Amino acid sequence: MALKLNLGASPIWENDTWYILDHKVKENKGKSISGEAININLDDESCDVVFCSHVFEHIPHTQLPMIISEINRVLKPNGILRLLTPDLELFAKAYVNNDKKFFEMVKEEDESLRTDLGYGGMFMNSVVSPGQDTVLFDRSLNKFIGGYAHLYSYDFNMLDIILSKLGFENRKAKFCDSEIEEMRVPLHVSHLEKKWHALNQEFYKKNNLVHQYKNGKYEINFKVTGFDRDPLTSLIIESKKKSFVNKNIANEIFNNSMENYNRYSRSLLKEKDFVNKLDQINISYEENNG
């Protein structure tokens, strides 16, 4: 039986007929799969559909082609990948046009966006934002600089190029416009109506919901289900697998191409002191998490 996989679903998402993979899941249990998107613990061609909502912007863009290749690997021929990510073109046009109405509505959809630097700050905070997914250190690996959530942003043309070179046929979709009927239901709180509502503190308070980060952990008293979210700002693409391109080829196409400079100081891996310290960090991590 073919599987349905929600990649990066978060531990509070639920649907009895779907598997989920999320880096916050600590162990395989039921339909929850631990691990990372670059090495999905599923067989080749085992999935009919993969759904991936607001994940790509959290991935270092040098790794994204290999992750898309991995999604391709687990999809059956003609399997569907539906993805959502912040739409770079929408934000860029709104910024250039000084679109006050757009940014006021964006703030309702994502209340975490910074507002102290005007529309430029809101625009850039949609591209690069604080979080716990990726950390930045100085080159000596001695000084912690910051933690990041969003790392990169895309428009349709960018992702169409990447996906097409990695074996997919793509279309830009509208909100809840899917070839798959069950995916026409928007993301919503499980026990409430099947309708999209911006998941902000005003909505939580109105419905006696708790979603807050306190004392190093999240306090959440509800589950969500459904699919598409953030209709104002999301780029939505529905792709169909037409051929397979493996991770080595994906890496060659996008990271070793003479058409870009995508190496991001990998020359540091040739410096002995840097590599030795990096090895020590990796050994310490394995000892504490093994």
mmCIF file of C-alpha atoms in Angstrom:
data_model
loop_
_atom_site.group_PDB
_atom_site.id
_atom_site.type_symbol
_atom_site.label_atom_id
_atom_site.label_comp_id
_atom_site.label_asym_id
_atom_site.label_seq_id
_atom_site.Cartn_x
_atom_site.Cartn_y
_atom_site.Cartn_z
ATOM 1 C CA MET A 1 0.000 0.000 0.000
ATOM 2 C CA ALA A 2 1.376 3.391 -0.977
ATOM 3 C CA LEU A 3 1.899 5.966 1.755
ATOM 4 C CA LYS A 4 1.041 9.630 2.158
ATOM 5 C CA LEU A 5 3.778 11.687 3.825
ATOM 6 C CA ASN A 6 3.600 15.132 5.444
ATOM 7 C CA LEU A 7 7.196 16.306 5.492
ATOM 8 C CA GLY A 8 7.874 18.767 8.314
ATOM 9 C CA ALA A 9 4.350 18.445 9.674
ATOM 10 C CA SER A 10 5.201 19.404 13.287
ATOM 11 C CA PRO A 11 4.268 17.182 16.235
ATOM 12 C CA ILE A 12 0.853 18.866 16.676
ATOM 13 C CA TRP A 13 -0.405 17.937 13.174
ATOM 14 C CA GLU A 14 -2.607 14.845 12.977
ATOM 15 C CA ASN A 15 -4.297 12.744 10.321
ATOM 16 C CA ASP A 16 -4.828 9.011 10.802
ATOM 17 C CA THR A 17 -4.136 8.167 7.153
ATOM 18 C CA TRP A 18 -0.874 10.100 6.819
ATOM 19 C CA TYR A 19 2.700 9.543 7.969
ATOM 20 C CA ILE A 20 4.654 12.526 9.263
ATOM 21 C CA LEU A 21 8.375 13.265 9.332
ATOM 22 C CA ASP A 22 9.590 16.147 11.477
ATOM 23 C CA HIS A 23 12.974 16.863 13.056
ATOM 24 C CA LYS A 24 11.183 17.527 16.353
ATOM 25 C CA VAL A 25 9.974 13.909 16.427
ATOM 26 C CA LYS A 26 12.491 12.043 18.586
ATOM 27 C CA GLU A 27 11.647 8.417 17.722
ATOM 28 C CA ASN A 28 9.673 6.318 15.272
ATOM 29 C CA LYS A 29 6.239 5.711 16.737
ATOM 30 C CA GLY A 30 3.108 4.738 14.864
ATOM 31 C CA LYS A 31 2.937 6.962 11.799
ATOM 32 C CA SER A 32 5.576 9.392 13.102
ATOM 33 C CA ILE A 33 9.022 9.087 11.520
ATOM 34 C CA SER A 34 12.105 10.579 13.138
ATOM 35 C CA GLY A 35 15.004 11.903 11.112
ATOM 36 C CA GLU A 36 15.719 14.507 8.481
ATOM 37 C CA ALA A 37 14.347 15.234 5.032
ATOM 38 C CA ILE A 38 17.679 14.566 3.339
ATOM 39 C CA ASN A 39 17.514 10.895 4.415
ATOM 40 C CA ILE A 40 13.874 9.821 4.583
ATOM 41 C CA ASN A 41 13.469 6.447 6.280
ATOM 42 C CA LEU A 42 11.120 5.053 3.617
ATOM 43 C CA ASP A 43 11.569 2.729 0.638
ATOM 44 C CA ASP A 44 11.978 3.868 -2.955
ATOM 45 C CA GLU A 45 8.670 4.685 -4.669
ATOM 46 C CA SER A 46 6.694 4.044 -1.487
ATOM 47 C CA CYS A 47 4.587 7.239 -1.490
ATOM 48 C CA ASP A 48 1.680 8.419 -3.610
ATOM 49 C CA VAL A 49 1.912 11.959 -2.289
ATOM 50 C CA VAL A 50 4.257 14.163 -0.255
ATOM 51 C CA PHE A 51 3.004 17.386 1.317
ATOM 52 C CA CYS A 52 5.547 19.958 2.480
ATOM 53 C CA SER A 53 4.231 23.193 4.018
ATOM 54 C CA HIS A 54 6.564 26.059 4.925
ATOM 55 C CA VAL A 55 9.662 23.883 5.175
ATOM 56 C CA PHE A 56 11.816 24.841 2.183
ATOM 57 C CA GLU A 57 12.542 28.321 3.578
ATOM 58 C CA HIS A 58 14.113 26.674 6.671
ATOM 59 C CA ILE A 59 16.543 24.556 4.622
ATOM 60 C CA PRO A 60 20.009 25.828 3.606
ATOM 61 C CA HIS A 61 19.487 26.374 -0.099
ATOM 62 C CA THR A 62 22.638 24.410 -0.941
ATOM 63 C CA GLN A 63 20.916 21.326 0.535
ATOM 64 C CA LEU A 64 17.483 21.864 -1.005
ATOM 65 C CA PRO A 65 18.212 20.111 -4.340
ATOM 66 C CA MET A 66 19.314 16.946 -2.526
ATOM 67 C CA ILE A 67 16.215 17.031 -0.332
ATOM 68 C CA ILE A 68 13.988 17.407 -3.396
ATOM 69 C CA SER A 69 15.837 14.432 -4.920
ATOM 70 C CA GLU A 70 15.090 12.460 -1.748
ATOM 71 C CA ILE A 71 11.394 13.388 -2.010
ATOM 72 C CA ASN A 72 11.531 12.252 -5.632
ATOM 73 C CA ARG A 73 13.074 8.937 -4.547
ATOM 74 C CA VAL A 74 10.212 8.011 -2.204
ATOM 75 C CA LEU A 75 7.499 9.099 -4.650
ATOM 76 C CA LYS A 76 5.959 6.676 -7.113
ATOM 77 C CA PRO A 77 6.042 7.628 -10.812
ATOM 78 C CA ASN A 78 3.411 10.356 -11.313
ATOM 79 C CA GLY A 79 3.302 10.823 -7.531
ATOM 80 C CA ILE A 80 2.359 14.281 -6.288
ATOM 81 C CA LEU A 81 4.486 16.758 -4.344
ATOM 82 C CA ARG A 82 2.513 19.731 -3.012
ATOM 83 C CA LEU A 83 4.585 22.444 -1.367
ATOM 84 C CA LEU A 84 4.034 25.814 0.259
ATOM 85 C CA THR A 85 6.664 28.448 1.007
ATOM 86 C CA PRO A 86 6.649 32.247 1.446
ATOM 87 C CA ASP A 87 6.292 33.894 -1.963
ATOM 88 C CA LEU A 88 9.364 36.056 -2.593
ATOM 89 C CA GLU A 89 7.691 37.841 -5.505
ATOM 90 C CA LEU A 90 4.670 38.897 -3.433
ATOM 91 C CA PHE A 91 6.834 40.317 -0.652
ATOM 92 C CA ALA A 92 9.216 42.030 -3.081
ATOM 93 C CA LYS A 93 6.397 43.713 -5.029
ATOM 94 C CA ALA A 94 4.702 44.853 -1.816
ATOM 95 C CA TYR A 95 7.984 46.275 -0.533
ATOM 96 C CA VAL A 96 8.754 48.140 -3.770
ATOM 97 C CA ASN A 97 5.175 49.467 -3.952
ATOM 98 C CA ASN A 98 5.142 50.475 -0.260
ATOM 99 C CA ASP A 99 1.937 48.446 0.072
ATOM 100 C CA LYS A 100 0.651 49.312 3.553
ATOM 101 C CA LYS A 101 -2.481 47.168 3.270
ATOM 102 C CA PHE A 102 -0.458 44.066 2.321
ATOM 103 C CA PHE A 103 1.920 44.385 5.262
ATOM 104 C CA GLU A 104 -0.922 45.063 7.701
ATOM 105 C CA MET A 105 -2.575 41.831 6.543
ATOM 106 C CA VAL A 106 0.755 39.975 6.653
ATOM 107 C CA LYS A 107 1.160 40.961 10.289
ATOM 108 C CA GLU A 108 -2.202 39.298 11.066
ATOM 109 C CA GLU A 109 -1.064 36.129 9.291
ATOM 110 C CA ASP A 110 2.369 36.075 10.954
ATOM 111 C CA GLU A 111 2.482 38.151 14.121
ATOM 112 C CA SER A 112 6.160 37.257 14.713
ATOM 113 C CA LEU A 113 7.386 39.476 11.844
ATOM 114 C CA ARG A 114 9.510 42.364 13.104
ATOM 115 C CA THR A 115 8.058 45.846 12.655
ATOM 116 C CA ASP A 116 10.782 48.100 14.055
ATOM 117 C CA LEU A 117 12.487 48.578 10.659
ATOM 118 C CA GLY A 118 9.437 49.358 8.549
ATOM 119 C CA TYR A 119 8.390 47.421 5.472
ATOM 120 C CA GLY A 120 11.983 46.620 4.564
ATOM 121 C CA GLY A 121 12.438 44.906 7.911
ATOM 122 C CA MET A 122 9.213 42.938 7.470
ATOM 123 C CA PHE A 123 10.268 41.916 3.961
ATOM 124 C CA MET A 124 13.718 40.745 5.057
ATOM 125 C CA ASN A 125 12.298 39.006 8.142
ATOM 126 C CA SER A 126 10.203 36.864 5.784
ATOM 127 C CA VAL A 127 13.435 35.808 4.058
ATOM 128 C CA VAL A 128 15.733 35.401 7.088
ATOM 129 C CA SER A 129 14.229 35.010 10.544
ATOM 130 C CA PRO A 130 15.297 33.979 14.068
ATOM 131 C CA GLY A 131 14.686 30.433 15.268
ATOM 132 C CA GLN A 132 16.209 27.161 16.399
ATOM 133 C CA ASP A 133 16.688 25.248 13.138
ATOM 134 C CA THR A 134 20.160 26.477 12.120
ATOM 135 C CA VAL A 135 22.907 28.192 14.109
ATOM 136 C CA LEU A 136 25.644 30.579 13.033
ATOM 137 C CA PHE A 137 29.113 30.600 14.609
ATOM 138 C CA ASP A 138 32.179 32.646 13.779
ATOM 139 C CA ARG A 139 34.880 30.923 11.734
ATOM 140 C CA SER A 140 36.826 29.931 14.847
ATOM 141 C CA LEU A 141 33.725 28.037 16.118
ATOM 142 C CA ASN A 142 34.160 29.834 19.446
ATOM 143 C CA LYS A 143 31.436 32.465 19.314
ATOM 144 C CA PHE A 144 27.728 31.736 18.892
ATOM 145 C CA ILE A 145 26.197 34.481 16.758
ATOM 146 C CA GLY A 146 22.557 33.533 16.349
ATOM 147 C CA GLY A 147 19.866 30.959 15.653
ATOM 148 C CA TYR A 148 17.789 30.983 12.498
ATOM 149 C CA ALA A 149 14.461 29.694 11.169
ATOM 150 C CA HIS A 150 14.009 31.109 7.653
ATOM 151 C CA LEU A 151 17.212 31.055 5.595
ATOM 152 C CA TYR A 152 16.151 31.607 1.992
ATOM 153 C CA SER A 153 13.152 32.603 -0.082
ATOM 154 C CA TYR A 154 11.839 31.597 -3.512
ATOM 155 C CA ASP A 155 9.524 32.729 -6.266
ATOM 156 C CA PHE A 156 7.741 30.359 -8.653
ATOM 157 C CA ASN A 157 10.367 30.668 -11.392
ATOM 158 C CA MET A 158 13.194 29.665 -9.032
ATOM 159 C CA LEU A 159 11.439 26.554 -7.737
ATOM 160 C CA ASP A 160 10.110 25.638 -11.183
ATOM 161 C CA ILE A 161 13.705 25.578 -12.485
ATOM 162 C CA ILE A 162 14.941 23.468 -9.550
ATOM 163 C CA LEU A 163 12.023 21.035 -9.595
ATOM 164 C CA SER A 164 12.054 20.650 -13.388
ATOM 165 C CA LYS A 165 15.770 19.771 -13.408
ATOM 166 C CA LEU A 166 15.062 17.204 -10.691
ATOM 167 C CA GLY A 167 12.363 15.314 -12.542
ATOM 168 C CA PHE A 168 9.109 17.162 -11.768
ATOM 169 C CA GLU A 169 6.384 18.754 -13.867
ATOM 170 C CA ASN A 170 5.033 21.782 -12.000
ATOM 171 C CA ARG A 171 2.092 24.138 -11.810
ATOM 172 C CA LYS A 172 1.442 27.162 -9.628
ATOM 173 C CA ALA A 173 -1.638 26.303 -7.584
ATOM 174 C CA LYS A 174 -4.207 28.391 -5.768
ATOM 175 C CA PHE A 175 -5.156 28.014 -2.119
ATOM 176 C CA CYS A 176 -6.780 24.592 -1.533
ATOM 177 C CA ASP A 177 -6.725 23.952 -5.294
ATOM 178 C CA SER A 178 -5.356 20.415 -5.484
ATOM 179 C CA GLU A 179 -5.621 17.415 -7.770
ATOM 180 C CA ILE A 180 -6.103 15.384 -4.566
ATOM 181 C CA GLU A 181 -9.535 15.930 -3.023
ATOM 182 C CA GLU A 182 -8.583 15.537 0.647
ATOM 183 C CA MET A 183 -5.901 18.215 0.244
ATOM 184 C CA ARG A 184 -8.540 20.835 -0.566
ATOM 185 C CA VAL A 185 -9.184 21.156 3.179
ATOM 186 C CA PRO A 186 -7.155 24.023 4.732
ATOM 187 C CA LEU A 187 -5.072 23.780 7.874
ATOM 188 C CA HIS A 188 -7.316 24.204 10.924
ATOM 189 C CA VAL A 189 -7.576 23.307 14.589
ATOM 190 C CA SER A 190 -8.822 19.723 14.709
ATOM 191 C CA HIS A 191 -11.960 20.282 16.799
ATOM 192 C CA LEU A 192 -12.999 23.509 15.052
ATOM 193 C CA GLU A 193 -14.596 24.184 11.668
ATOM 194 C CA LYS A 194 -12.700 23.189 8.525
ATOM 195 C CA LYS A 195 -11.850 26.777 7.660
ATOM 196 C CA TRP A 196 -8.579 28.672 7.549
ATOM 197 C CA HIS A 197 -8.001 31.159 10.359
ATOM 198 C CA ALA A 198 -4.719 32.981 10.957
ATOM 199 C CA LEU A 199 -3.149 31.151 13.879
ATOM 200 C CA ASN A 200 -2.311 34.160 16.045
ATOM 201 C CA GLN A 201 -2.751 35.031 19.703
ATOM 202 C CA GLU A 202 -6.067 36.762 19.070
ATOM 203 C CA PHE A 203 -7.459 33.560 17.517
ATOM 204 C CA TYR A 204 -6.027 31.423 20.326
ATOM 205 C CA LYS A 205 -7.561 33.638 23.015
ATOM 206 C CA LYS A 206 -10.964 33.684 21.301
ATOM 207 C CA ASN A 207 -11.031 29.861 21.187
ATOM 208 C CA ASN A 208 -9.387 29.137 24.568
ATOM 209 C CA LEU A 209 -6.271 27.761 22.906
ATOM 210 C CA VAL A 210 -2.726 27.906 24.257
ATOM 211 C CA HIS A 211 0.345 28.142 22.002
ATOM 212 C CA GLN A 212 3.371 29.682 23.666
ATOM 213 C CA TYR A 213 7.094 29.109 24.178
ATOM 214 C CA LYS A 214 7.917 29.217 27.870
ATOM 215 C CA ASN A 215 10.850 28.034 29.991
ATOM 216 C CA GLY A 216 12.563 26.346 27.058
ATOM 217 C CA LYS A 217 9.589 24.419 25.718
ATOM 218 C CA TYR A 218 6.301 24.893 23.901
ATOM 219 C CA GLU A 219 2.980 24.819 25.723
ATOM 220 C CA ILE A 220 0.219 23.783 23.283
ATOM 221 C CA ASN A 221 -3.225 22.430 24.184
ATOM 222 C CA PHE A 222 -4.571 21.565 20.744
ATOM 223 C CA LYS A 223 -3.876 19.665 17.513
ATOM 224 C CA VAL A 224 -4.198 20.810 13.910
ATOM 225 C CA THR A 225 -5.078 18.997 10.699
ATOM 226 C CA GLY A 226 -5.689 19.898 7.060
ATOM 227 C CA PHE A 227 -3.214 21.260 4.554
ATOM 228 C CA ASP A 228 -2.826 24.694 2.911
ATOM 229 C CA ARG A 229 -2.173 27.694 5.175
ATOM 230 C CA ASP A 230 -1.314 31.398 4.976
ATOM 231 C CA PRO A 231 -3.171 32.144 1.707
ATOM 232 C CA LEU A 232 -2.007 35.762 1.582
ATOM 233 C CA THR A 233 1.725 35.066 1.476
ATOM 234 C CA SER A 234 2.172 31.449 0.395
ATOM 235 C CA LEU A 235 3.582 30.337 -2.920
ATOM 236 C CA ILE A 236 1.828 27.020 -3.636
ATOM 237 C CA ILE A 237 3.193 24.537 -6.160
ATOM 238 C CA GLU A 238 1.805 21.134 -7.080
ATOM 239 C CA SER A 239 4.305 18.934 -8.889
ATOM 240 C CA LYS A 240 4.145 15.525 -10.518
ATOM 241 C CA LYS A 241 7.118 13.132 -10.637
ATOM 242 C CA LYS A 242 8.135 12.352 -14.214
ATOM 243 C CA SER A 243 11.659 10.981 -13.770
ATOM 244 C CA PHE A 244 14.235 10.305 -11.055
ATOM 245 C CA VAL A 245 17.402 12.354 -10.475
ATOM 246 C CA ASN A 246 19.634 11.130 -7.638
ATOM 247 C CA LYS A 247 21.265 13.299 -4.965
ATOM 248 C CA ASN A 248 24.762 13.166 -6.487
ATOM 249 C CA ILE A 249 23.480 14.518 -9.783
ATOM 250 C CA ALA A 250 21.357 17.109 -7.967
ATOM 251 C CA ASN A 251 24.446 18.307 -6.119
ATOM 252 C CA GLU A 252 26.444 18.537 -9.360
ATOM 253 C CA ILE A 253 23.697 20.470 -11.156
ATOM 254 C CA PHE A 254 23.184 23.119 -8.493
ATOM 255 C CA ASN A 255 26.221 23.254 -6.200
ATOM 256 C CA ASN A 256 29.084 22.504 -8.567
ATOM 257 C CA SER A 257 27.762 24.441 -11.521
ATOM 258 C CA MET A 258 29.962 27.111 -13.131
ATOM 259 C CA GLU A 259 26.813 29.255 -13.390
ATOM 260 C CA ASN A 260 26.801 30.112 -9.688
ATOM 261 C CA TYR A 261 29.062 30.447 -6.676
ATOM 262 C CA ASN A 262 27.324 28.205 -4.183
ATOM 263 C CA ARG A 263 30.237 26.943 -2.123
ATOM 264 C CA TYR A 264 29.838 29.169 0.949
ATOM 265 C CA SER A 265 33.380 29.029 2.323
ATOM 266 C CA ARG A 266 33.801 25.297 2.010
ATOM 267 C CA SER A 267 37.468 26.282 1.709
ATOM 268 C CA LEU A 268 37.407 26.245 5.529
ATOM 269 C CA LEU A 269 37.304 22.457 5.279
ATOM 270 C CA LYS A 270 40.883 22.666 4.003
ATOM 271 C CA GLU A 271 42.062 24.437 7.166
ATOM 272 C CA LYS A 272 43.391 21.936 9.719
ATOM 273 C CA ASP A 273 42.472 23.886 12.881
ATOM 274 C CA PHE A 274 38.908 24.413 11.706
ATOM 275 C CA VAL A 275 38.415 20.759 10.745
ATOM 276 C CA ASN A 276 39.892 19.514 14.054
ATOM 277 C CA LYS A 277 37.525 21.709 16.068
ATOM 278 C CA LEU A 278 34.588 20.671 13.912
ATOM 279 C CA ASP A 279 35.460 16.999 14.530
ATOM 280 C CA GLN A 280 35.556 17.638 18.283
ATOM 281 C CA ILE A 281 32.095 19.210 18.161
ATOM 282 C CA ASN A 282 30.734 16.262 16.180
ATOM 283 C CA ILE A 283 32.252 13.731 18.594
ATOM 284 C CA SER A 284 30.809 15.594 21.584
ATOM 285 C CA TYR A 285 27.370 15.684 19.956
ATOM 286 C CA GLU A 286 27.429 11.944 19.204
ATOM 287 C CA GLU A 287 28.504 11.132 22.757
ATOM 288 C CA ASN A 288 25.676 13.217 24.232
ATOM 289 C CA ASN A 289 23.003 11.996 21.832
ATOM 290 C CA GLY A 290 24.094 8.444 21.032
#
